[in-house]
Every structure is written in C-alpha cells, then in structure tokens.
Amino acid sequence: MALDSLPNRPLAHDEVAVLSASGAFLDVRPVNAFHFPKRDTRLVTALILVTSSGLRAVDYDPTTREWDVVRTESLDDPEGMEDVPDEMLATVQGELERRVSEMEEAGVVGQTAAREDDVEVRDATSLGAVLYDQYTDGDA
C-alpha cells in the first residue's frame, strides 16, 4: 500500500489494526491518537510503518488533509519490529512526538492524557474536533 493510498483523514484505531494485518507492511505502530470518550472513538494521527526496506514515520496534517512522511530510515530486510534497533525506533518515534509537542506548546492540542504501550493518547481539543469532523466527513 502506497502512502498516497491512505485516506485524506485520520485513521480510526481499528483501521490501523486492519492495516497492520493486511500484509502490506511488516508492522504498523500507532504513535499519537486523539480520544473522544463521548463517541468511543480514537483517531490515530501518526504512524511508524515498517517495510521490507526500513521505517517510514508518517503523520496526518489536517490543514492539507494528507499523510506526510516525516522521516525514513533504511534497514536490511527486517522481518518485523523485533528487527528494528531500539535506538532507531526511539529516534523516529521521538520525531513524531516532537511534532505534536510543538502543537501542544502552541495550544492547538491538549497534553497527553494517557500512554498505552508506545501510543500517546490525548483528550480531544479544538484540533480533535477538526480531526473528528474530517474522519466523519463521508458519513451522512
């Protein structure tokens, strides 16, 4: 699956699981998510994609409604996350988290409400409302 084939909206947590199980990637790791307790929905806005050639860190930009590649790292034919050096994973994940921290400092997103494994889960804020509207755009 090519990056441009991702939808022009954030992904629901369940969609990330389907993407991971699709076989298109060796592994898919969500990094940042917005939680909407009243709607029982979690929208993922940053992912680490493990391919046969390495890692791609991508995040969703709600202003352009596109997924952007933030960083790529090459690896020699990994079979899964167990073949990704911890330092490399931490660097890539840190890059994605830094981008969200910049939005947090600007007051666009709320602080981390919880951490589940390696995923930072944030309460929905004004940006969260935009993300949810974009996610449900086709639902009418």
Short mmCIF file of C-alpha atoms in Angstrom, two decimals:
data_model
loop_
_atom_site.label_atom_id
_atom_site.label_comp_id
_atom_site.label_asym_id
_atom_site.label_seq_id
_atom_site.Cartn_x
_atom_site.Cartn_y
_atom_site.Cartn_z
CA MET A 1 0.00 0.00 0.00
CA ALA A 2 1.45 3.34 -1.02
CA LEU A 3 1.36 6.29 1.33
CA ASP A 4 -0.86 8.24 -1.05
CA SER A 5 -3.44 5.48 -0.77
CA LEU A 6 -4.09 6.34 2.86
CA PRO A 7 -7.39 8.21 3.23
CA ASN A 8 -7.41 12.01 3.42
CA ARG A 9 -8.41 11.86 7.07
CA PRO A 10 -7.08 10.45 10.34
CA LEU A 11 -7.39 6.70 10.87
CA ALA A 12 -9.55 5.04 13.48
CA HIS A 13 -7.63 2.74 15.82
CA ASP A 14 -9.44 -0.26 14.28
CA GLU A 15 -8.32 0.79 10.80
CA VAL A 16 -4.70 0.80 11.97
CA ALA A 17 -5.16 -2.78 13.17
CA VAL A 18 -6.61 -3.76 9.78
CA LEU A 19 -3.73 -2.00 8.02
CA SER A 20 -1.26 -3.89 10.19
CA ALA A 21 -2.95 -7.23 9.44
CA SER A 22 -3.21 -6.52 5.70
CA GLY A 23 0.28 -7.76 4.89
CA ALA A 24 1.11 -4.52 3.06
CA PHE A 25 3.57 -3.68 5.86
CA LEU A 26 5.67 -5.84 8.15
CA ASP A 27 4.29 -3.84 11.06
CA VAL A 28 2.31 -0.69 11.73
CA ARG A 29 2.79 1.14 15.01
CA PRO A 30 0.49 3.99 16.02
CA VAL A 31 2.30 6.78 17.85
CA ASN A 32 -0.25 9.51 18.51
CA ALA A 33 -4.01 9.31 18.95
CA PHE A 34 -6.89 11.55 19.99
CA HIS A 35 -9.56 10.03 22.19
CA PHE A 36 -13.22 11.03 22.03
CA PRO A 37 -14.80 9.44 25.14
CA LYS A 38 -18.35 10.56 24.31
CA ARG A 39 -18.10 8.92 20.90
CA ASP A 40 -15.97 5.94 21.98
CA THR A 41 -13.58 6.75 19.16
CA ARG A 42 -9.79 7.00 18.98
CA LEU A 43 -8.27 8.65 15.91
CA VAL A 44 -4.63 7.98 15.04
CA THR A 45 -2.62 10.82 13.52
CA ALA A 46 0.94 9.42 13.49
CA LEU A 47 2.28 6.01 12.47
CA ILE A 48 5.53 4.15 12.07
CA LEU A 49 5.34 1.87 9.04
CA VAL A 50 7.86 -0.97 8.84
CA THR A 51 8.51 -2.14 5.29
CA SER A 52 10.99 -4.61 3.84
CA SER A 53 13.38 -1.71 3.26
CA GLY A 54 13.03 0.12 6.59
CA LEU A 55 10.90 2.56 8.55
CA ARG A 56 8.68 5.40 7.47
CA ALA A 57 7.34 7.77 10.09
CA VAL A 58 4.19 9.48 8.84
CA ASP A 59 1.77 11.93 10.32
CA TYR A 60 -1.54 13.37 9.29
CA ASP A 61 -1.74 17.08 8.52
CA PRO A 62 -5.33 18.29 8.99
CA THR A 63 -4.63 21.54 7.13
CA THR A 64 -3.73 19.74 3.88
CA ARG A 65 -5.71 16.57 4.69
CA GLU A 66 -2.70 14.46 3.72
CA TRP A 67 -0.35 11.97 5.35
CA ASP A 68 3.23 13.27 5.21
CA VAL A 69 6.43 11.28 5.50
CA VAL A 70 8.31 12.83 8.41
CA ARG A 71 11.34 10.55 8.37
CA THR A 72 12.65 7.43 6.68
CA GLU A 73 15.29 5.04 7.96
CA SER A 74 16.78 2.21 5.92
CA LEU A 75 17.09 -1.35 7.22
CA ASP A 76 18.32 -4.54 5.57
CA ASP A 77 15.25 -6.72 5.05
CA PRO A 78 13.64 -6.61 8.51
CA GLU A 79 11.02 -9.24 9.30
CA GLY A 80 9.18 -7.12 11.87
CA MET A 81 9.57 -4.72 14.78
CA GLU A 82 11.95 -7.14 16.51
CA ASP A 83 14.49 -6.36 13.77
CA VAL A 84 14.30 -2.61 14.31
CA PRO A 85 17.06 -1.32 16.61
CA ASP A 86 15.60 0.29 19.73
CA GLU A 87 17.64 3.45 19.20
CA MET A 88 16.33 3.89 15.66
CA LEU A 89 12.75 3.32 16.77
CA ALA A 90 13.16 5.80 19.63
CA THR A 91 14.58 8.43 17.24
CA VAL A 92 11.76 8.02 14.73
CA GLN A 93 9.08 7.91 17.39
CA GLY A 94 10.62 10.94 19.08
CA GLU A 95 10.43 12.90 15.84
CA LEU A 96 6.70 12.25 15.58
CA GLU A 97 6.12 13.09 19.24
CA ARG A 98 8.16 16.30 18.87
CA ARG A 99 5.84 17.48 16.11
CA VAL A 100 2.84 17.00 18.38
CA SER A 101 4.67 18.70 21.26
CA GLU A 102 5.10 21.77 19.06
CA MET A 103 1.32 21.83 18.52
CA GLU A 104 0.84 21.35 22.26
CA GLU A 105 3.08 24.33 23.04
CA ALA A 106 1.11 26.41 20.55
CA GLY A 107 -2.10 25.44 22.37
CA VAL A 108 -3.51 23.51 19.41
CA VAL A 109 -3.65 20.14 21.17
CA GLY A 110 -4.03 19.06 24.77
CA GLN A 111 -1.38 17.33 26.82
CA THR A 112 -1.04 13.57 26.88
CA ALA A 113 -3.95 12.11 28.84
CA ALA A 114 -2.63 8.56 28.87
CA ARG A 115 0.02 6.31 27.38
CA GLU A 116 -0.90 2.87 26.13
CA ASP A 117 2.21 0.94 25.17
CA ASP A 118 4.01 3.38 22.86
CA VAL A 119 0.92 5.39 21.88
CA GLU A 120 0.34 8.83 23.36
CA VAL A 121 -3.40 9.28 23.81
CA ARG A 122 -4.67 12.85 24.08
CA ASP A 123 -8.05 14.21 25.00
CA ALA A 124 -9.75 15.78 22.01
CA THR A 125 -9.35 19.56 21.83
CA SER A 126 -10.23 22.05 19.11
CA LEU A 127 -7.88 20.18 16.77
CA GLY A 128 -9.53 16.97 17.90
CA ALA A 129 -12.90 18.33 16.79
CA VAL A 130 -11.43 19.13 13.36
CA LEU A 131 -9.98 15.61 13.14
CA TYR A 132 -13.30 14.05 14.08
CA ASP A 133 -15.16 16.17 11.53
CA GLN A 134 -12.68 15.11 8.84
CA TYR A 135 -12.98 11.48 9.90
CA THR A 136 -16.79 11.55 9.66
CA ASP A 137 -16.91 13.75 6.52
CA GLY A 138 -18.29 10.95 4.35
CA ASP A 139 -20.89 9.85 6.92
CA ALA A 140 -24.22 11.38 6.10
#
